[in-house]
Short mmCIF file of C-alpha atoms (C1' of nucleotides) in Angstrom, two decimals:
data_model
loop_
_atom_site.label_atom_id
_atom_site.label_comp_id
_atom_site.label_asym_id
_atom_site.label_seq_id
_atom_site.Cartn_x
_atom_site.Cartn_y
_atom_site.Cartn_z
CA MET N 47 53.13 100.32 34.63
CA GLY N 48 50.42 102.31 32.97
CA THR N 49 52.03 105.43 34.28
CA TYR N 50 54.92 106.47 32.03
CA GLN N 51 54.44 108.66 28.98
CA ARG N 52 51.59 111.12 28.52
CA PRO N 53 51.71 114.59 30.06
CA ASP N 54 49.64 113.91 33.15
CA GLY N 55 48.48 116.03 36.01
CA TRP N 56 51.54 115.55 38.11
CA GLU N 57 53.60 117.69 35.82
CA ILE N 58 51.01 120.41 36.16
CA LEU N 59 50.65 120.45 39.93
CA GLY N 60 54.28 119.55 40.38
CA ASP N 61 55.18 123.21 40.24
CA PRO N 62 54.68 125.17 43.47
CA SER N 63 53.79 128.40 41.67
CA ARG N 64 51.11 126.59 39.75
CA ARG N 65 49.68 125.05 42.89
CA ALA N 66 49.65 128.47 44.52
CA ILE N 67 47.78 129.87 41.55
CA VAL N 68 45.22 127.10 41.71
CA GLU N 69 44.70 127.64 45.40
CA CYS N 70 44.41 131.34 44.79
CA LEU N 71 41.80 130.88 42.09
CA ALA N 72 39.94 128.40 44.24
CA GLU N 73 39.30 131.18 46.68
CA ARG N 74 37.89 133.44 44.02
CA PRO N 75 38.43 134.38 40.37
CA ARG N 76 41.23 136.83 39.83
CA ALA N 77 42.90 138.90 37.16
CA VAL N 78 46.47 138.19 36.10
CA GLY N 79 47.83 141.24 37.88
CA GLU N 80 46.16 140.28 41.11
CA LEU N 81 47.78 136.90 41.03
CA ALA N 82 51.16 138.42 40.27
CA GLU N 83 50.89 140.71 43.28
CA THR N 84 50.15 137.80 45.54
CA LEU N 85 52.87 135.53 44.25
CA PRO N 86 56.62 136.10 44.48
CA ILE N 87 57.04 135.96 40.72
CA SER N 88 56.60 138.42 37.88
CA ARG N 89 53.45 138.92 35.89
CA PRO N 90 54.78 137.30 32.71
CA ALA N 91 55.67 134.25 34.75
CA VAL N 92 52.10 134.08 35.96
CA SER N 93 50.87 134.42 32.40
CA GLN N 94 52.97 131.48 31.37
CA HIS N 95 51.67 129.32 34.17
CA LEU N 96 48.13 130.30 33.33
CA LYS N 97 48.72 129.19 29.79
CA VAL N 98 49.75 125.77 31.03
CA LEU N 99 46.75 125.57 33.32
CA LYS N 100 44.44 126.67 30.55
CA ASP N 101 45.82 124.15 28.08
CA ALA N 102 45.21 121.51 30.70
CA GLY N 103 41.62 122.66 30.99
CA LEU N 104 42.07 123.59 34.62
CA VAL N 105 41.12 127.24 34.25
CA ASP N 106 38.91 129.41 32.10
CA ASP N 107 39.56 133.01 31.27
CA GLU N 108 37.25 135.84 30.47
CA ALA N 109 38.00 139.32 29.20
CA ALA N 110 36.84 142.17 31.40
CA GLY N 111 37.89 145.44 29.95
CA THR N 112 41.63 145.58 29.75
CA ARG N 113 41.81 142.93 32.40
CA ARG N 114 41.48 139.23 32.00
CA VAL N 115 39.85 137.28 34.77
CA TYR N 116 40.79 133.68 35.37
CA ARG N 117 38.71 131.17 37.25
CA LEU N 118 38.97 127.48 38.04
CA ASN N 119 37.17 125.16 35.67
CA PRO N 120 35.10 122.68 37.69
CA ALA N 121 35.17 119.97 35.04
CA GLY N 122 38.90 120.27 34.54
CA VAL N 123 39.60 120.20 38.24
CA SER N 124 37.60 117.09 38.94
CA ALA N 125 38.99 115.40 35.85
CA LEU N 126 42.51 115.96 37.10
CA ARG N 127 41.45 114.89 40.55
CA ASP N 128 40.22 111.61 39.15
CA GLN N 129 43.36 111.16 37.13
CA LEU N 130 45.53 111.40 40.19
CA ASP N 131 43.22 109.17 42.16
CA MET N 132 43.71 106.50 39.57
CA PHE N 133 47.34 106.26 40.49
CA TRP N 134 46.52 105.73 44.13
CA LYS N 135 43.86 103.19 43.33
CA ARG N 136 46.25 101.13 41.29
CA THR N 137 49.04 101.52 43.79
CA LEU N 138 47.17 100.91 46.99
CA GLN N 139 45.26 98.07 45.50
CA GLY N 140 48.17 95.72 45.04
CA PHE N 141 49.76 97.26 48.04
CA GLU N 142 47.15 96.27 50.56
CA GLU N 143 47.51 92.68 49.51
CA ILE N 144 51.08 92.83 50.69
CA VAL N 145 50.13 94.36 53.99
CA GLU N 146 47.59 91.63 54.51
CA ASP N 147 50.12 88.94 53.70
CA GLU N 148 52.45 90.39 56.25
CA GLY N 149 49.71 90.31 58.84
CA LYS N 150 49.29 86.56 58.30
CA SER N 151 52.86 85.73 59.18
CA MET G 108 48.69 129.84 50.29
CA GLY G 109 50.04 127.35 52.73
CA THR G 110 51.59 125.52 49.85
CA TYR G 111 54.91 127.12 48.90
CA GLN G 112 58.17 126.07 50.53
CA ARG G 113 58.87 122.67 52.08
CA PRO G 114 59.80 119.64 49.94
CA ASP G 115 56.39 118.09 49.64
CA GLY G 116 55.11 114.96 48.01
CA TRP G 117 54.51 116.48 44.64
CA GLU G 118 58.19 116.76 43.94
CA ILE G 119 58.54 113.11 44.77
CA LEU G 120 55.76 111.72 42.64
CA GLY G 121 56.30 114.36 40.02
CA ASP G 122 58.92 112.20 38.39
CA PRO G 123 57.56 109.46 36.11
CA SER G 124 60.37 107.05 36.92
CA ARG G 125 59.65 107.41 40.60
CA ARG G 126 55.98 106.79 40.09
CA ALA G 127 56.82 103.71 38.07
CA ILE G 128 59.03 102.46 40.87
CA VAL G 129 56.31 103.01 43.42
CA GLU G 130 53.80 101.17 41.29
CA CYS G 131 56.30 98.41 40.79
CA LEU G 132 56.93 98.04 44.48
CA ALA G 133 53.23 98.17 45.20
CA GLU G 134 52.90 94.94 43.27
CA ARG G 135 55.57 93.24 45.30
CA PRO G 136 58.94 93.96 46.95
CA ARG G 137 61.84 93.92 44.55
CA ALA G 138 65.60 94.19 44.45
CA VAL G 139 67.29 97.13 42.77
CA GLY G 140 68.37 95.10 39.78
CA GLU G 141 64.88 93.82 39.21
CA LEU G 142 63.56 97.33 39.09
CA ALA G 143 66.29 98.40 36.71
CA GLU G 144 65.41 95.59 34.34
CA THR G 145 61.79 96.65 34.30
CA LEU G 146 62.42 100.35 33.83
CA PRO G 147 64.04 102.04 30.83
CA ILE G 148 66.77 103.55 32.97
CA SER G 149 70.08 102.35 34.35
CA ARG G 150 70.59 100.73 37.71
CA PRO G 151 72.38 103.70 39.27
CA ALA G 152 69.48 105.90 38.24
CA VAL G 153 67.16 103.54 40.06
CA SER G 154 69.40 103.67 43.10
CA GLN G 155 69.21 107.44 43.13
CA HIS G 156 65.45 107.42 42.90
CA LEU G 157 65.26 104.87 45.68
CA LYS G 158 67.35 107.14 47.84
CA VAL G 159 64.84 109.92 47.35
CA LEU G 160 61.94 107.63 48.09
CA LYS G 161 63.66 106.28 51.17
CA ASP G 162 64.47 109.74 52.50
CA ALA G 163 60.81 110.56 52.07
CA GLY G 164 59.90 107.50 54.10
CA LEU G 165 58.05 105.96 51.21
CA VAL G 166 60.09 102.79 51.03
CA ASP G 167 62.04 100.51 53.33
CA ASP G 168 65.01 98.45 52.31
CA GLU G 169 66.38 95.21 53.63
CA ALA G 170 69.62 93.44 52.87
CA ALA G 171 69.29 89.95 51.43
CA GLY G 172 72.71 88.57 50.63
CA THR G 173 74.33 90.77 48.05
CA ARG G 174 70.96 92.00 47.05
CA ARG G 175 68.90 94.70 48.64
CA VAL G 176 65.16 94.35 48.63
CA TYR G 177 62.97 97.42 48.63
CA ARG G 178 59.37 97.50 49.68
CA LEU G 179 56.72 100.16 50.10
CA ASN G 180 56.35 101.59 53.57
CA PRO G 181 52.64 101.61 54.50
CA ALA G 182 52.96 104.49 56.93
CA GLY G 183 54.93 106.61 54.51
CA VAL G 184 52.54 105.96 51.69
CA SER G 185 49.44 106.91 53.60
CA ALA G 186 51.18 109.94 55.07
CA LEU G 187 51.97 111.18 51.61
CA ARG G 188 48.48 110.33 50.51
CA ASP G 189 47.10 112.50 53.25
CA GLN G 190 49.48 115.29 52.43
CA LEU G 191 48.26 115.44 48.86
CA ASP G 192 44.66 115.19 49.97
CA MET G 193 45.14 118.26 52.08
CA PHE G 194 45.76 120.27 48.94
CA TRP G 195 42.53 119.10 47.41
CA LYS G 196 40.58 119.70 50.57
CA ARG G 197 41.78 123.25 50.78
CA THR G 198 41.30 123.85 47.08
CA LEU G 199 37.94 122.25 46.58
CA GLN G 200 36.59 123.71 49.77
CA GLY G 201 36.67 127.33 48.67
CA PHE G 202 36.05 126.17 45.16
CA GLU G 203 32.66 124.61 45.72
CA GLU G 204 31.42 127.82 47.23
CA ILE G 205 32.06 129.45 43.90
CA VAL G 206 30.28 126.73 42.02
CA GLU G 207 27.30 127.07 44.31
CA ASP G 208 27.21 130.82 43.84
CA GLU G 209 27.18 130.32 40.12
CA GLY G 210 24.30 127.92 40.48
CA LYS G 211 22.25 130.60 42.18
CA SER G 212 22.40 133.01 39.27
"C1'" DA X 272 43.11 160.98 19.85
"C1'" DC X 273 46.44 160.28 23.38
"C1'" DG X 274 48.14 158.10 27.42
"C1'" DA X 275 47.72 154.68 30.94
"C1'" DA X 276 46.57 150.19 32.51
"C1'" DC X 277 46.68 145.48 31.61
"C1'" DG X 278 48.33 141.35 29.76
"C1'" DG X 279 50.29 138.05 26.20
"C1'" DT X 280 54.66 136.68 23.79
"C1'" DA X 281 59.61 136.44 22.40
"C1'" DA X 282 64.21 135.85 23.65
"C1'" DG X 283 67.59 134.68 26.64
"C1'" DC X 284 69.63 133.16 31.11
"C1'" DT X 285 70.17 130.04 34.81
"C1'" DA X 286 69.63 126.44 37.82
"C1'" DC X 287 68.51 122.00 38.72
"C1'" DG X 288 67.16 117.34 38.10
"C1'" DA X 289 67.61 113.06 35.72
"C1'" DC X 290 70.68 110.21 33.51
"C1'" DT X 291 75.11 108.06 32.27
"C1'" DT X 292 79.76 105.95 32.97
"C1'" DA X 293 83.28 104.72 36.07
"C1'" DC X 294 84.67 103.18 40.34
"C1'" DC X 295 84.48 100.99 44.82
"C1'" DA X 296 82.61 98.11 48.86
"C1'" DA X 297 80.39 94.02 50.45
"C1'" DT X 298 78.62 89.45 50.23
"C1'" DA X 299 78.24 84.67 48.48
"C1'" DG X 300 80.04 80.65 46.35
"C1'" DG X 301 83.28 77.60 44.33
"C1'" DC T 99 90.95 83.22 48.52
"C1'" DC T 100 89.45 84.67 44.18
"C1'" DT T 101 85.80 85.82 41.41
"C1'" DA T 102 81.10 87.05 40.30
"C1'" DT T 103 77.09 89.38 41.66
"C1'" DT T 104 74.93 93.21 43.49
"C1'" DG T 105 74.37 97.85 44.58
"C1'" DG T 106 75.71 102.48 46.41
"C1'" DT T 107 78.39 106.78 45.24
"C1'" DA T 108 81.09 110.26 42.62
"C1'" DA T 109 81.63 113.03 38.74
"C1'" DG T 110 80.17 114.99 34.74
"C1'" DT T 111 76.79 115.84 30.79
"C1'" DC T 112 72.51 117.45 29.01
"C1'" DG T 113 67.87 118.97 28.59
"C1'" DT T 114 64.47 121.59 30.09
"C1'" DA T 115 61.42 124.20 33.18
"C1'" DG T 116 60.89 128.46 35.28
"C1'" DC T 117 62.12 133.05 35.57
"C1'" DT T 118 63.27 137.81 33.94
"C1'" DT T 119 63.46 141.82 30.81
"C1'" DA T 120 61.86 143.89 26.74
"C1'" DC T 121 58.45 144.65 23.54
"C1'" DC T 122 53.92 144.95 21.48
"C1'" DG T 123 48.83 144.83 21.10
"C1'" DT T 124 44.38 146.01 23.06
"C1'" DT T 125 41.06 148.39 25.75
"C1'" DC T 126 39.45 152.14 28.59
"C1'" DG T 127 39.28 156.85 30.14
"C1'" DT T 128 39.58 161.76 29.35
#
DNA sequence: ACGAACGGTAAGCTACGACTTACCAATAGG
DNA sequence: CCTATTGGTAAGTCGTAGCTTACCGTTCGT
């Protein structure tokens, strides 16, 4: 049971708004206001989500005049990808043994 | 933004207890009480999580005397796997274009 | 220098999810 | 049968995550 404790990636992508933001930024970098227009939530809410994503290393931000452009961080994304994959590896590993055993019967 | 609405797999695996249960069941089928002993939560809590997992088609249960044995459902697991992969496909797809563009500069 | 655009932060509200205790049904065993 | 074991369900508590409004700082344009 390695899973349990530690703020992992599931908490981050567990929120629909956050997933939407990530998908949105995957398409192209965007300013906060742009994101807020697209999503059904207020701009401050977007800001808060971006903070979470930034702390997790998933996005980078860059000042551009009065605007602030956010983009996906390749390293962060693949790191989180790997982290989630680890769960499946561990799970499916022991799991396939069971399936095989059932096939023998 | 296809993601948004619909109770998807992230909600299910978003909970640490639920992930622990899944990992536990991946190892081998177990009764409710067994799971409760392993986890730091009460038996009713485990029951409730199992209900969620069962509704999602992730686990099957089978009566065995007074006990009830739960096991992972192969079909459900891979279905959920695929569902989560779809997010990454969509995300990384548009995303790699960006990375490539940056490489050109 | 003044106003507008843009965005981060604080404060507060609300809803919901996870957990607990208490209770009840069903099975097995003596 | 009567009791113990096992587990699902109901009811209620509690914490927290996500949202909103309000406010403030910063940058750009004129």
